[in-house]
PDB file of C-alpha atoms in Angstrom:
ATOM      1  CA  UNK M 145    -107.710-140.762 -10.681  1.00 82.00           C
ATOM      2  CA  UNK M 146    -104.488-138.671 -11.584  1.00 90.00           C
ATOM      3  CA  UNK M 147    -100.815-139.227 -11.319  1.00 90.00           C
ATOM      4  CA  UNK M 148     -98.466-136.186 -10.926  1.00 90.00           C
ATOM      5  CA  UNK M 149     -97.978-135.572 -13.989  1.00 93.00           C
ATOM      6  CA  UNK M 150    -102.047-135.409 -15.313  1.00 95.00           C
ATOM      7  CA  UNK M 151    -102.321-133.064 -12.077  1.00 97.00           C
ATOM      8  CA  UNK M 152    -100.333-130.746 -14.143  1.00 97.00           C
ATOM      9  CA  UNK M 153    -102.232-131.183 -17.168  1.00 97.00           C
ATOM     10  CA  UNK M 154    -105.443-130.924 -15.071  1.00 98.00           C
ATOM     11  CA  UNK M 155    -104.412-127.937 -13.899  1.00 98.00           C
ATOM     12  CA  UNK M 156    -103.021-125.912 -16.995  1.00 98.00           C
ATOM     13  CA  UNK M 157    -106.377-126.751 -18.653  1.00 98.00           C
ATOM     14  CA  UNK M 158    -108.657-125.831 -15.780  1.00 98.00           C
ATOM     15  CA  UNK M 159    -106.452-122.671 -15.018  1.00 98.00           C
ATOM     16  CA  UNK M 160    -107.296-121.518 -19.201  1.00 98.00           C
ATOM     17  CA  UNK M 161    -110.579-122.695 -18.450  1.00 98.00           C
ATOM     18  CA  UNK M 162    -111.138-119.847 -15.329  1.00 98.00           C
ATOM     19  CA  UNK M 163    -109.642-117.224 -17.450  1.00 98.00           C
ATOM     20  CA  UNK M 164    -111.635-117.589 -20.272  1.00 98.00           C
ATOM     21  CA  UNK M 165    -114.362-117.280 -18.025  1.00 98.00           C
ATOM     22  CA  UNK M 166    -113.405-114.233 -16.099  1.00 98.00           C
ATOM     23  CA  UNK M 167    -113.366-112.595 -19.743  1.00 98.00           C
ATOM     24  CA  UNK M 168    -116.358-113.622 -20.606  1.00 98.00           C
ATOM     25  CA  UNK M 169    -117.602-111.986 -17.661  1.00 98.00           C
ATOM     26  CA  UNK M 170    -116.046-108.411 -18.310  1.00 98.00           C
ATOM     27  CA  UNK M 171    -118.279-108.933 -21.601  1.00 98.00           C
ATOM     28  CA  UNK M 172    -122.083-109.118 -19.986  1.00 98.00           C
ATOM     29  CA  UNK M 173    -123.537-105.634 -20.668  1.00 98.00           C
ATOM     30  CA  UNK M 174    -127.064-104.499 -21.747  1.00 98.00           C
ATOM     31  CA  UNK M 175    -127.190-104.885 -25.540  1.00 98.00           C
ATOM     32  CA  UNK M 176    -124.762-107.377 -25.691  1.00 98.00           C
ATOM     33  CA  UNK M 177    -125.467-110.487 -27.124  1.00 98.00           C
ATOM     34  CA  UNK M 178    -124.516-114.157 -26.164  1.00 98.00           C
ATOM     35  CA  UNK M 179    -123.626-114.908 -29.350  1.00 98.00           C
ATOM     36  CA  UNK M 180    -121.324-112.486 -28.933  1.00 98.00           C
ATOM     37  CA  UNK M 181    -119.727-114.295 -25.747  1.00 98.00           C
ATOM     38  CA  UNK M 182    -119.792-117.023 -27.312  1.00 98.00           C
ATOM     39  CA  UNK M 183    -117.798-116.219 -30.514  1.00 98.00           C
ATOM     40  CA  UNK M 184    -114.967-113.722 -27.762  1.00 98.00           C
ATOM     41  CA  UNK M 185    -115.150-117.264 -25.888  1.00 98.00           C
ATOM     42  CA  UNK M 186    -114.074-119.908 -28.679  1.00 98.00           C
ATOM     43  CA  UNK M 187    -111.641-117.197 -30.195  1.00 98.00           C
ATOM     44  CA  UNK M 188    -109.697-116.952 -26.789  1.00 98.00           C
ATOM     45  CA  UNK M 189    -109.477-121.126 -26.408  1.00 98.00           C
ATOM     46  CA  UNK M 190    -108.579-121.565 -30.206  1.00 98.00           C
ATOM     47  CA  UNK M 191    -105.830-118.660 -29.572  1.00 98.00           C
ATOM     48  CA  UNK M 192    -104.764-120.669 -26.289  1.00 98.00           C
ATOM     49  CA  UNK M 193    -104.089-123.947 -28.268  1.00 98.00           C
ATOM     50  CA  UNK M 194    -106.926-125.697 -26.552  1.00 98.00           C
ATOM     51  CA  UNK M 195    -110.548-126.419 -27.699  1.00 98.00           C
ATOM     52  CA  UNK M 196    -114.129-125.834 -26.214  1.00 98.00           C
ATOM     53  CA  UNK M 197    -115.134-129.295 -25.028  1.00 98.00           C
ATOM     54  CA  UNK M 198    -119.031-128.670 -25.378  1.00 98.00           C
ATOM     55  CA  UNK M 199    -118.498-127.626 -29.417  1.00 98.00           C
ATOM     56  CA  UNK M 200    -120.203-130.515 -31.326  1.00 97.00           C
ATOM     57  CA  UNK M 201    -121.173-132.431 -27.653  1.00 97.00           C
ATOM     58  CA  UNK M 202    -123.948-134.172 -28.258  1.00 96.00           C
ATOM     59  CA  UNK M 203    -124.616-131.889 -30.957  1.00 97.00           C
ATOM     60  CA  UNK M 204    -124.092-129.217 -28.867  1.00 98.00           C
ATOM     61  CA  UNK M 205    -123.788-126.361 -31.420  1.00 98.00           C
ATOM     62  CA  UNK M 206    -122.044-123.593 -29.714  1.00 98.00           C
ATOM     63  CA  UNK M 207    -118.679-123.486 -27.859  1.00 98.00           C
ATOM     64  CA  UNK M 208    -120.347-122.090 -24.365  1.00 98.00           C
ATOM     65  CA  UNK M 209    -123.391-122.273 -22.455  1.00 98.00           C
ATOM     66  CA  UNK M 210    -125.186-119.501 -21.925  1.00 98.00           C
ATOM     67  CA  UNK M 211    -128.318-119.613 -18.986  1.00 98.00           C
ATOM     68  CA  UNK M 212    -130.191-116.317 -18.876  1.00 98.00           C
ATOM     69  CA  UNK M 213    -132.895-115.871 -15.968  1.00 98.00           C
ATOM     70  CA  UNK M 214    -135.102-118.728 -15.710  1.00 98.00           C
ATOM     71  CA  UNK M 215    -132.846-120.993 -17.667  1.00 98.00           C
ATOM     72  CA  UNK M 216    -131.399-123.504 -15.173  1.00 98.00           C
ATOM     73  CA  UNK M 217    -128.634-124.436 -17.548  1.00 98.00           C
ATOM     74  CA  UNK M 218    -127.038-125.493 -20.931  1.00 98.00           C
ATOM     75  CA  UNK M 219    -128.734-122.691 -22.980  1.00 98.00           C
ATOM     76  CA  UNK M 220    -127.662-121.660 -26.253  1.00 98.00           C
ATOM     77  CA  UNK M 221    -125.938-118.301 -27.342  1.00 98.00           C
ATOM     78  CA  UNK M 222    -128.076-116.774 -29.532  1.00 98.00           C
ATOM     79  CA  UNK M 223    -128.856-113.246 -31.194  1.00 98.00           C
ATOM     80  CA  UNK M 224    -131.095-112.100 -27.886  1.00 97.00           C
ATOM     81  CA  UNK M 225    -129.336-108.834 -26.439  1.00 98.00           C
ATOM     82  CA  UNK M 226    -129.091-109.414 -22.759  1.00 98.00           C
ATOM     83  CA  UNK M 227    -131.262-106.466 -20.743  1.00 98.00           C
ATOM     84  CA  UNK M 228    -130.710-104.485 -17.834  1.00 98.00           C
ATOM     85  CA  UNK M 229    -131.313-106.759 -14.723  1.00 98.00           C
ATOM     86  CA  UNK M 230    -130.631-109.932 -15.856  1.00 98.00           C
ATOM     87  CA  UNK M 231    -128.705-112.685 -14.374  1.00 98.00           C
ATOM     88  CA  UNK M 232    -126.465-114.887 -16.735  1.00 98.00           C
ATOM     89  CA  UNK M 233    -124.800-118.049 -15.974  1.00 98.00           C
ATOM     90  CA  UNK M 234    -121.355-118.819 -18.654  1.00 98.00           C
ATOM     91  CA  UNK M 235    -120.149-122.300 -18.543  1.00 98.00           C
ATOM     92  CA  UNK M 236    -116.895-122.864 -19.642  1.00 98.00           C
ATOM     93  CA  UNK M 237    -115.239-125.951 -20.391  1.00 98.00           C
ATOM     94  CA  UNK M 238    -112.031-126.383 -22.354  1.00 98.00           C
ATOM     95  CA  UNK M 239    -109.565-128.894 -23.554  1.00 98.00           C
ATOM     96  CA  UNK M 240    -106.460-128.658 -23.787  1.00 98.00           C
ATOM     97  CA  UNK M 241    -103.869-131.379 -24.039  1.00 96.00           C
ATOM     98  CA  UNK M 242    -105.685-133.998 -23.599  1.00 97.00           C
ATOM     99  CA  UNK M 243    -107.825-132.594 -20.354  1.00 98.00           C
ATOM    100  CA  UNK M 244    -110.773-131.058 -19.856  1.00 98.00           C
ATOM    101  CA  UNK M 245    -111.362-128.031 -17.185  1.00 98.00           C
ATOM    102  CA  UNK M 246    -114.701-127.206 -16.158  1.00 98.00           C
ATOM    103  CA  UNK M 247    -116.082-123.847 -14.717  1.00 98.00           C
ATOM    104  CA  UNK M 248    -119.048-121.366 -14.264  1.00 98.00           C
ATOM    105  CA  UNK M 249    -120.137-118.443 -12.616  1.00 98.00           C
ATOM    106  CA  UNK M 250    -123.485-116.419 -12.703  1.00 98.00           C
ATOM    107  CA  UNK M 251    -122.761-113.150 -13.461  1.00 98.00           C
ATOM    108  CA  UNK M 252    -125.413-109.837 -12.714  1.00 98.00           C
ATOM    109  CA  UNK M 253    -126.056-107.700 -16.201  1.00 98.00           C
ATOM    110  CA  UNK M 254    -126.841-104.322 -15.223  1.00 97.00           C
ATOM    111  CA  UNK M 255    -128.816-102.632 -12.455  1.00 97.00           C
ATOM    112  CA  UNK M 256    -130.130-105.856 -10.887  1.00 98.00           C
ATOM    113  CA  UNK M 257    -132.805-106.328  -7.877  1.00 98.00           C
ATOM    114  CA  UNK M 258    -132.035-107.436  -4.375  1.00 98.00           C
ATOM    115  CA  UNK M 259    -133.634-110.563  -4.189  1.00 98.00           C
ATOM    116  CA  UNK M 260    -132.073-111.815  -7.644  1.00 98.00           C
ATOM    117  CA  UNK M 261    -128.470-110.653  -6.099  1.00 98.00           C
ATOM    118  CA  UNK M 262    -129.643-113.163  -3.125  1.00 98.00           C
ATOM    119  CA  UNK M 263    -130.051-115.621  -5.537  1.00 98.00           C
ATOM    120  CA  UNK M 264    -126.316-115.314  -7.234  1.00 98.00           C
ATOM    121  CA  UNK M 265    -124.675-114.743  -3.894  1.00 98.00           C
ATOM    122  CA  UNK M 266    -126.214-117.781  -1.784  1.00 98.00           C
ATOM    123  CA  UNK M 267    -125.906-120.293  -4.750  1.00 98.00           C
ATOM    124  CA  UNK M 268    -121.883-119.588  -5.035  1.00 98.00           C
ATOM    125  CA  UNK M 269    -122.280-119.729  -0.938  1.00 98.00           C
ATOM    126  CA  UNK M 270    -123.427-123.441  -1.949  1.00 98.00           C
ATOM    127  CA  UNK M 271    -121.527-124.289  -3.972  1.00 98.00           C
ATOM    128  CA  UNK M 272    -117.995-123.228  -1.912  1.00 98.00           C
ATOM    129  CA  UNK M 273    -119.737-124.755   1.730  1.00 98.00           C
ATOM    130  CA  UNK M 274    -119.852-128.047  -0.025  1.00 98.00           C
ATOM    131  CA  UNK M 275    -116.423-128.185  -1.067  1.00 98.00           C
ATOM    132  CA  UNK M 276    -114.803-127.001   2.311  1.00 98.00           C
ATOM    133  CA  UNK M 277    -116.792-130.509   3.368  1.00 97.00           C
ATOM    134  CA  UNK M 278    -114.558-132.367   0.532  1.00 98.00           C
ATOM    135  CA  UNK M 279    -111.115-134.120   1.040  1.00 98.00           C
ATOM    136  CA  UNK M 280    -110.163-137.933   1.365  1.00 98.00           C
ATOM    137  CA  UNK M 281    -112.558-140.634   3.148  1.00 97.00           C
ATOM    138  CA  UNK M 282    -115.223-138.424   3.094  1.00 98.00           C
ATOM    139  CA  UNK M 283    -118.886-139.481   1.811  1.00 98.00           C
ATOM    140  CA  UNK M 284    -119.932-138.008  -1.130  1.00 98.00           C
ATOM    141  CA  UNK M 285    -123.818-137.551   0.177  1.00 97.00           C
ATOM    142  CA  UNK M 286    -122.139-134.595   2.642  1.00 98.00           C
ATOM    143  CA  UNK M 287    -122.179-132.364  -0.918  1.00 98.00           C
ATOM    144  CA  UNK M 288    -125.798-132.263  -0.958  1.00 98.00           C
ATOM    145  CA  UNK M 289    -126.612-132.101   2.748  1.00 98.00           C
ATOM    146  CA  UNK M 290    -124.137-128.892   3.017  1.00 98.00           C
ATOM    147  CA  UNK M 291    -126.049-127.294  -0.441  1.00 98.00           C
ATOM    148  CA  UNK M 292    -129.619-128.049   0.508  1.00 98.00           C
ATOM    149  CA  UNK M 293    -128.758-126.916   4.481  1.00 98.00           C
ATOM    150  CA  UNK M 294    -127.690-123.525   3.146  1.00 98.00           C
ATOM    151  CA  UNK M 295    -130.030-123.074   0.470  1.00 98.00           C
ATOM    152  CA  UNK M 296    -133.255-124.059   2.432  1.00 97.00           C
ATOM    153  CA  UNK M 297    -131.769-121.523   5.372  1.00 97.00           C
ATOM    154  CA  UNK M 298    -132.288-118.880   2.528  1.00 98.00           C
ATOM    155  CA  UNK M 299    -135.580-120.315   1.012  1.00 97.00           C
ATOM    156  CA  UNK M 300    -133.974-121.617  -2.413  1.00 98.00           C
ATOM    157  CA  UNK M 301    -134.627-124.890  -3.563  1.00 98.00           C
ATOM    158  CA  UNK M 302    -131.848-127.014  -4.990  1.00 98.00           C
ATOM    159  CA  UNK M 303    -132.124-128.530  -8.316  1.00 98.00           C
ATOM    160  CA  UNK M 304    -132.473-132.401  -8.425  1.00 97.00           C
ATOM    161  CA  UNK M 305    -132.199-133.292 -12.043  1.00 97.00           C
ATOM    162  CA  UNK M 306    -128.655-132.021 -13.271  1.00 98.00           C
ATOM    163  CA  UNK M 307    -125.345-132.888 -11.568  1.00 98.00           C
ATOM    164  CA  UNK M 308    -121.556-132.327 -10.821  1.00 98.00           C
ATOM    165  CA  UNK M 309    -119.322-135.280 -12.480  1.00 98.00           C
ATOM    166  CA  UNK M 310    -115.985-136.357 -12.536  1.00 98.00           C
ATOM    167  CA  UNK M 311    -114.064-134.743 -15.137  1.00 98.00           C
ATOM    168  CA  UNK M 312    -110.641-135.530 -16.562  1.00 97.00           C
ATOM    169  CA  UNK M 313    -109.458-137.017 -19.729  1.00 97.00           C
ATOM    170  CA  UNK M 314    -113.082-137.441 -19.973  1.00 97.00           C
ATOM    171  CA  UNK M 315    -115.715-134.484 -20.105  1.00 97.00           C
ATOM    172  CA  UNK M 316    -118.329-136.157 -18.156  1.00 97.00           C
ATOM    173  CA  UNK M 317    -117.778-139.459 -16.253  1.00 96.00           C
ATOM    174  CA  UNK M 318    -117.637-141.128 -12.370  1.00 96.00           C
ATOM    175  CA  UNK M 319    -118.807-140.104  -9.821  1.00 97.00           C
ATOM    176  CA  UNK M 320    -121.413-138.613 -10.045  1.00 97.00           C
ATOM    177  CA  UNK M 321    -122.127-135.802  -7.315  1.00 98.00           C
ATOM    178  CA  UNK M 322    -125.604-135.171  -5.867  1.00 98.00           C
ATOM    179  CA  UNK M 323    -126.426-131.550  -5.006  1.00 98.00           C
ATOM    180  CA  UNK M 324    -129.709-132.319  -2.885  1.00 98.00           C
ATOM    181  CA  UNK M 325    -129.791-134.396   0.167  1.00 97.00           C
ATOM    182  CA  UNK M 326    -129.112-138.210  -1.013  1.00 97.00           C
ATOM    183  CA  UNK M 327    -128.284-141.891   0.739  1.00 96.00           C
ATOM    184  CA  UNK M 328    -125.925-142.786  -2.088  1.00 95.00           C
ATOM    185  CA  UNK M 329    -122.719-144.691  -1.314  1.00 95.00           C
ATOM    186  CA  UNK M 330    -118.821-143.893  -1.782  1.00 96.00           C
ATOM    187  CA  UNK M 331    -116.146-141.851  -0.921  1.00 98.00           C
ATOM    188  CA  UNK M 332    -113.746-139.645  -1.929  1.00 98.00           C
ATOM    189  CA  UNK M 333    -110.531-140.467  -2.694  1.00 97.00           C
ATOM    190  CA  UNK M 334    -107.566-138.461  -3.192  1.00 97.00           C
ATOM    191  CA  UNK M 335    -106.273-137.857  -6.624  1.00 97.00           C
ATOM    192  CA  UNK M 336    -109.763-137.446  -7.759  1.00 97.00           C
ATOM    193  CA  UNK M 337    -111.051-134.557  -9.957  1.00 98.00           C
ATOM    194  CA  UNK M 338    -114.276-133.953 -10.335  1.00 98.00           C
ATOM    195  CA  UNK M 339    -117.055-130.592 -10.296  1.00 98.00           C
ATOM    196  CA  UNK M 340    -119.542-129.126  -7.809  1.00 98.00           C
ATOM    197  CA  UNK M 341    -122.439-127.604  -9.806  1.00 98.00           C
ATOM    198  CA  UNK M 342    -125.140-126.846  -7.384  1.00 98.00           C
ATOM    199  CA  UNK M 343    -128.445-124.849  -9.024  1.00 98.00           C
ATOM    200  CA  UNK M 344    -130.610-123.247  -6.877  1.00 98.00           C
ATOM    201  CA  UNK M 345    -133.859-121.816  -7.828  1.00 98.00           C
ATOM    202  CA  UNK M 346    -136.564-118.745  -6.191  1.00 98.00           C
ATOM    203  CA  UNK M 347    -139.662-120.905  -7.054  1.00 97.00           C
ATOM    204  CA  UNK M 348    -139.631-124.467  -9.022  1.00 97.00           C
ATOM    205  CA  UNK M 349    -137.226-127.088  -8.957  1.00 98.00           C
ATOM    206  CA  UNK M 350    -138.615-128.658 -11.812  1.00 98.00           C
ATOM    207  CA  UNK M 351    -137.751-127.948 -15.364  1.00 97.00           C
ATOM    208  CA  UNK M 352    -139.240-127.697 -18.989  1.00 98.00           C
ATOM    209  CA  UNK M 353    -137.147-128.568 -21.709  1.00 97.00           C
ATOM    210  CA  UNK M 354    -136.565-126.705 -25.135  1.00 97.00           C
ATOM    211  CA  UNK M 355    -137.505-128.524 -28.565  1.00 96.00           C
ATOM    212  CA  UNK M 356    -133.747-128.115 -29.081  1.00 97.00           C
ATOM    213  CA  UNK M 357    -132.859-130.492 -26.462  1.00 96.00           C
ATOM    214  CA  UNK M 358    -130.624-128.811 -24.341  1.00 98.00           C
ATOM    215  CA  UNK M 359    -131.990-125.669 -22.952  1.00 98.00           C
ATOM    216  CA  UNK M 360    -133.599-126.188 -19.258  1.00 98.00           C
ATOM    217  CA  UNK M 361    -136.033-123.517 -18.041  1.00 98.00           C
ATOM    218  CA  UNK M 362    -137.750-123.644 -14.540  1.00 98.00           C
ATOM    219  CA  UNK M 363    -141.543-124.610 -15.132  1.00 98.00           C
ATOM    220  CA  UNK M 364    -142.839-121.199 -13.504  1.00 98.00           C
ATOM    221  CA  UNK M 365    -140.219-118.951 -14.886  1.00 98.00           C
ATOM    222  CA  UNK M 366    -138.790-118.259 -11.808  1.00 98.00           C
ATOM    223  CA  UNK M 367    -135.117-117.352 -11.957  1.00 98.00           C
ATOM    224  CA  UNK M 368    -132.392-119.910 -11.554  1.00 98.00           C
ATOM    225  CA  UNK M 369    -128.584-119.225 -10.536  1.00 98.00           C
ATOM    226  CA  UNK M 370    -125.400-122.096 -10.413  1.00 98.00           C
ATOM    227  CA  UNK M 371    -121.908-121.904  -9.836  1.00 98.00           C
ATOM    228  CA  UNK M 372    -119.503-124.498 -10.783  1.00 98.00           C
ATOM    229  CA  UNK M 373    -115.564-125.598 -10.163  1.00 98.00           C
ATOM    230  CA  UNK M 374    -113.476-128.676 -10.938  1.00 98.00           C
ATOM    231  CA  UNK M 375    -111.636-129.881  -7.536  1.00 98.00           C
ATOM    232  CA  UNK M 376    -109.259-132.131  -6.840  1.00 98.00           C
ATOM    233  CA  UNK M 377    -109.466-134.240  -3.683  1.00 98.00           C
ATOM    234  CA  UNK M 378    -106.076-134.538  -1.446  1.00 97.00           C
ATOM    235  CA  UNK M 379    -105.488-136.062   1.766  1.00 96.00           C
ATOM    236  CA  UNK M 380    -106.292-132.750   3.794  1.00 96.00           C
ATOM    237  CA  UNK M 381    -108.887-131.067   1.322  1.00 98.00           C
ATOM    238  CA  UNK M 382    -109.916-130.119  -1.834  1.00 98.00           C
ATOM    239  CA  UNK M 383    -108.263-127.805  -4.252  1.00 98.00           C
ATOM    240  CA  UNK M 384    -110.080-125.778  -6.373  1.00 98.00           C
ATOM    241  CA  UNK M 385    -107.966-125.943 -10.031  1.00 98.00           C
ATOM    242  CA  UNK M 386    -110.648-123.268 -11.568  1.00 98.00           C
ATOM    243  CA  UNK M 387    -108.820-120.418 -10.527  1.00 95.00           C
ATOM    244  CA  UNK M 388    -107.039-117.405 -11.855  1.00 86.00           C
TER     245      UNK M 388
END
């Protein structure tokens, strides 16, 4: 829950949070690496006076996640160069004065094929659907019915096993928000922040994941897409604070 003055810190930090990732996006090319995003991405936080929240998470050992193709999400930059007609996902999340701002966006690389631009296009169609459904009193469990409606409609299937969460002083905590159709309990509230993740997927919902502990892949390769913003609940609606 935020007063008015950690609205304002909310929203400087996720504001630095959805330009750092509107660079990073100018920087998927062929040839390019992630590694490469990854070290433009920490340089423009650090230069900002904040800090990339996932840096030394959990052991997290880069300051962004990278998901190419069939990775669902929290992949690792490495030295791969990304290749004409692949999809990328770039989650950002920053700190900065003592709040964190959350964002992502899958971005196209290249020449890519129809049915992958499907893909991108329907899962940020999710993603925004379910937060015109958000403002005070209402359930949380309409999230996942307005996701899985949409996605199903289009013949996507909606991730089960990684969430949205409320986000804050904190980089993950309450509530926790269900993309798929659930019975859970509770309500918004206004003055709440928290994020709408949704991942949808062409073939499996279910997931393999890496010996390093973090990266998710689909269990038949099939590609995987997810948007993200942080929102904050009012009396009327929901603002989205991720925005240039």
């Amino acid at each position: 829950m935020h007063d008015k003055e950690s609205i304002v810190h909310m929203k400087a930090a996720c504001e630095l949070a959805a330009r750092v990732l509107e660079y990073a996006g100018t920087l998927v090319k062929p040839s390019v690496t992630t590694d490469e995003i990854d070290k433009a991405v920490h340089k423009m936080i650090i230069d900002a006076g904040g800090y990339p929240s996932p840096l030394g998470y959990g052991g997290f050992p880069k300051s962004v996640c990278t998901s190419v193709n069939e990775c669902m999400c929290h992949g690792i930059p490495d030295s791969r160069k990304l290749q004409d007609g692949d999809i990328i996902n770039i989650d950002v999340t920053v700190y900065l004065n003592g709040y964190h701002g959350d964002t992502s966006k899958t971005f196209l690389c290249g020449e890519v094929d129809e049915p992958s631009k499907l893909l991108v296009k329907v899962t940020e169609e999710c993603m925004l659907r379910a937060i015109s459904a958000c403002k005070h009193g209402t359930s949380f469990k309409k999230i996942g019915r307005r996701i899985s409606e949409h996605a199903e409609k289009h013949g996507f299937g909606v991730v089960e096993r990684f969430v949205g969460h409320g986000v804050g002083r904190i980089f993950h905590s309450e509530p926790v928000i269900y993309h798929q159709r659930n019975n859970m309990p509770g309500q918004m509230v206004a003055g709440q922040t928290f994020t709408i993740e949704p991942i949808l997927s062409m073939g499996s919902i279910e997931c393999d994941m890496w010996g390093d502990g973090w990266t998710a892949v689909t269990t038949d390769g099939s590609l995987a897409a997810q948007f993200e913003h942080t929102i904050l609940i009012t009396k009327t609606g929901a603002e989205i604070l991720t925005k240039c």
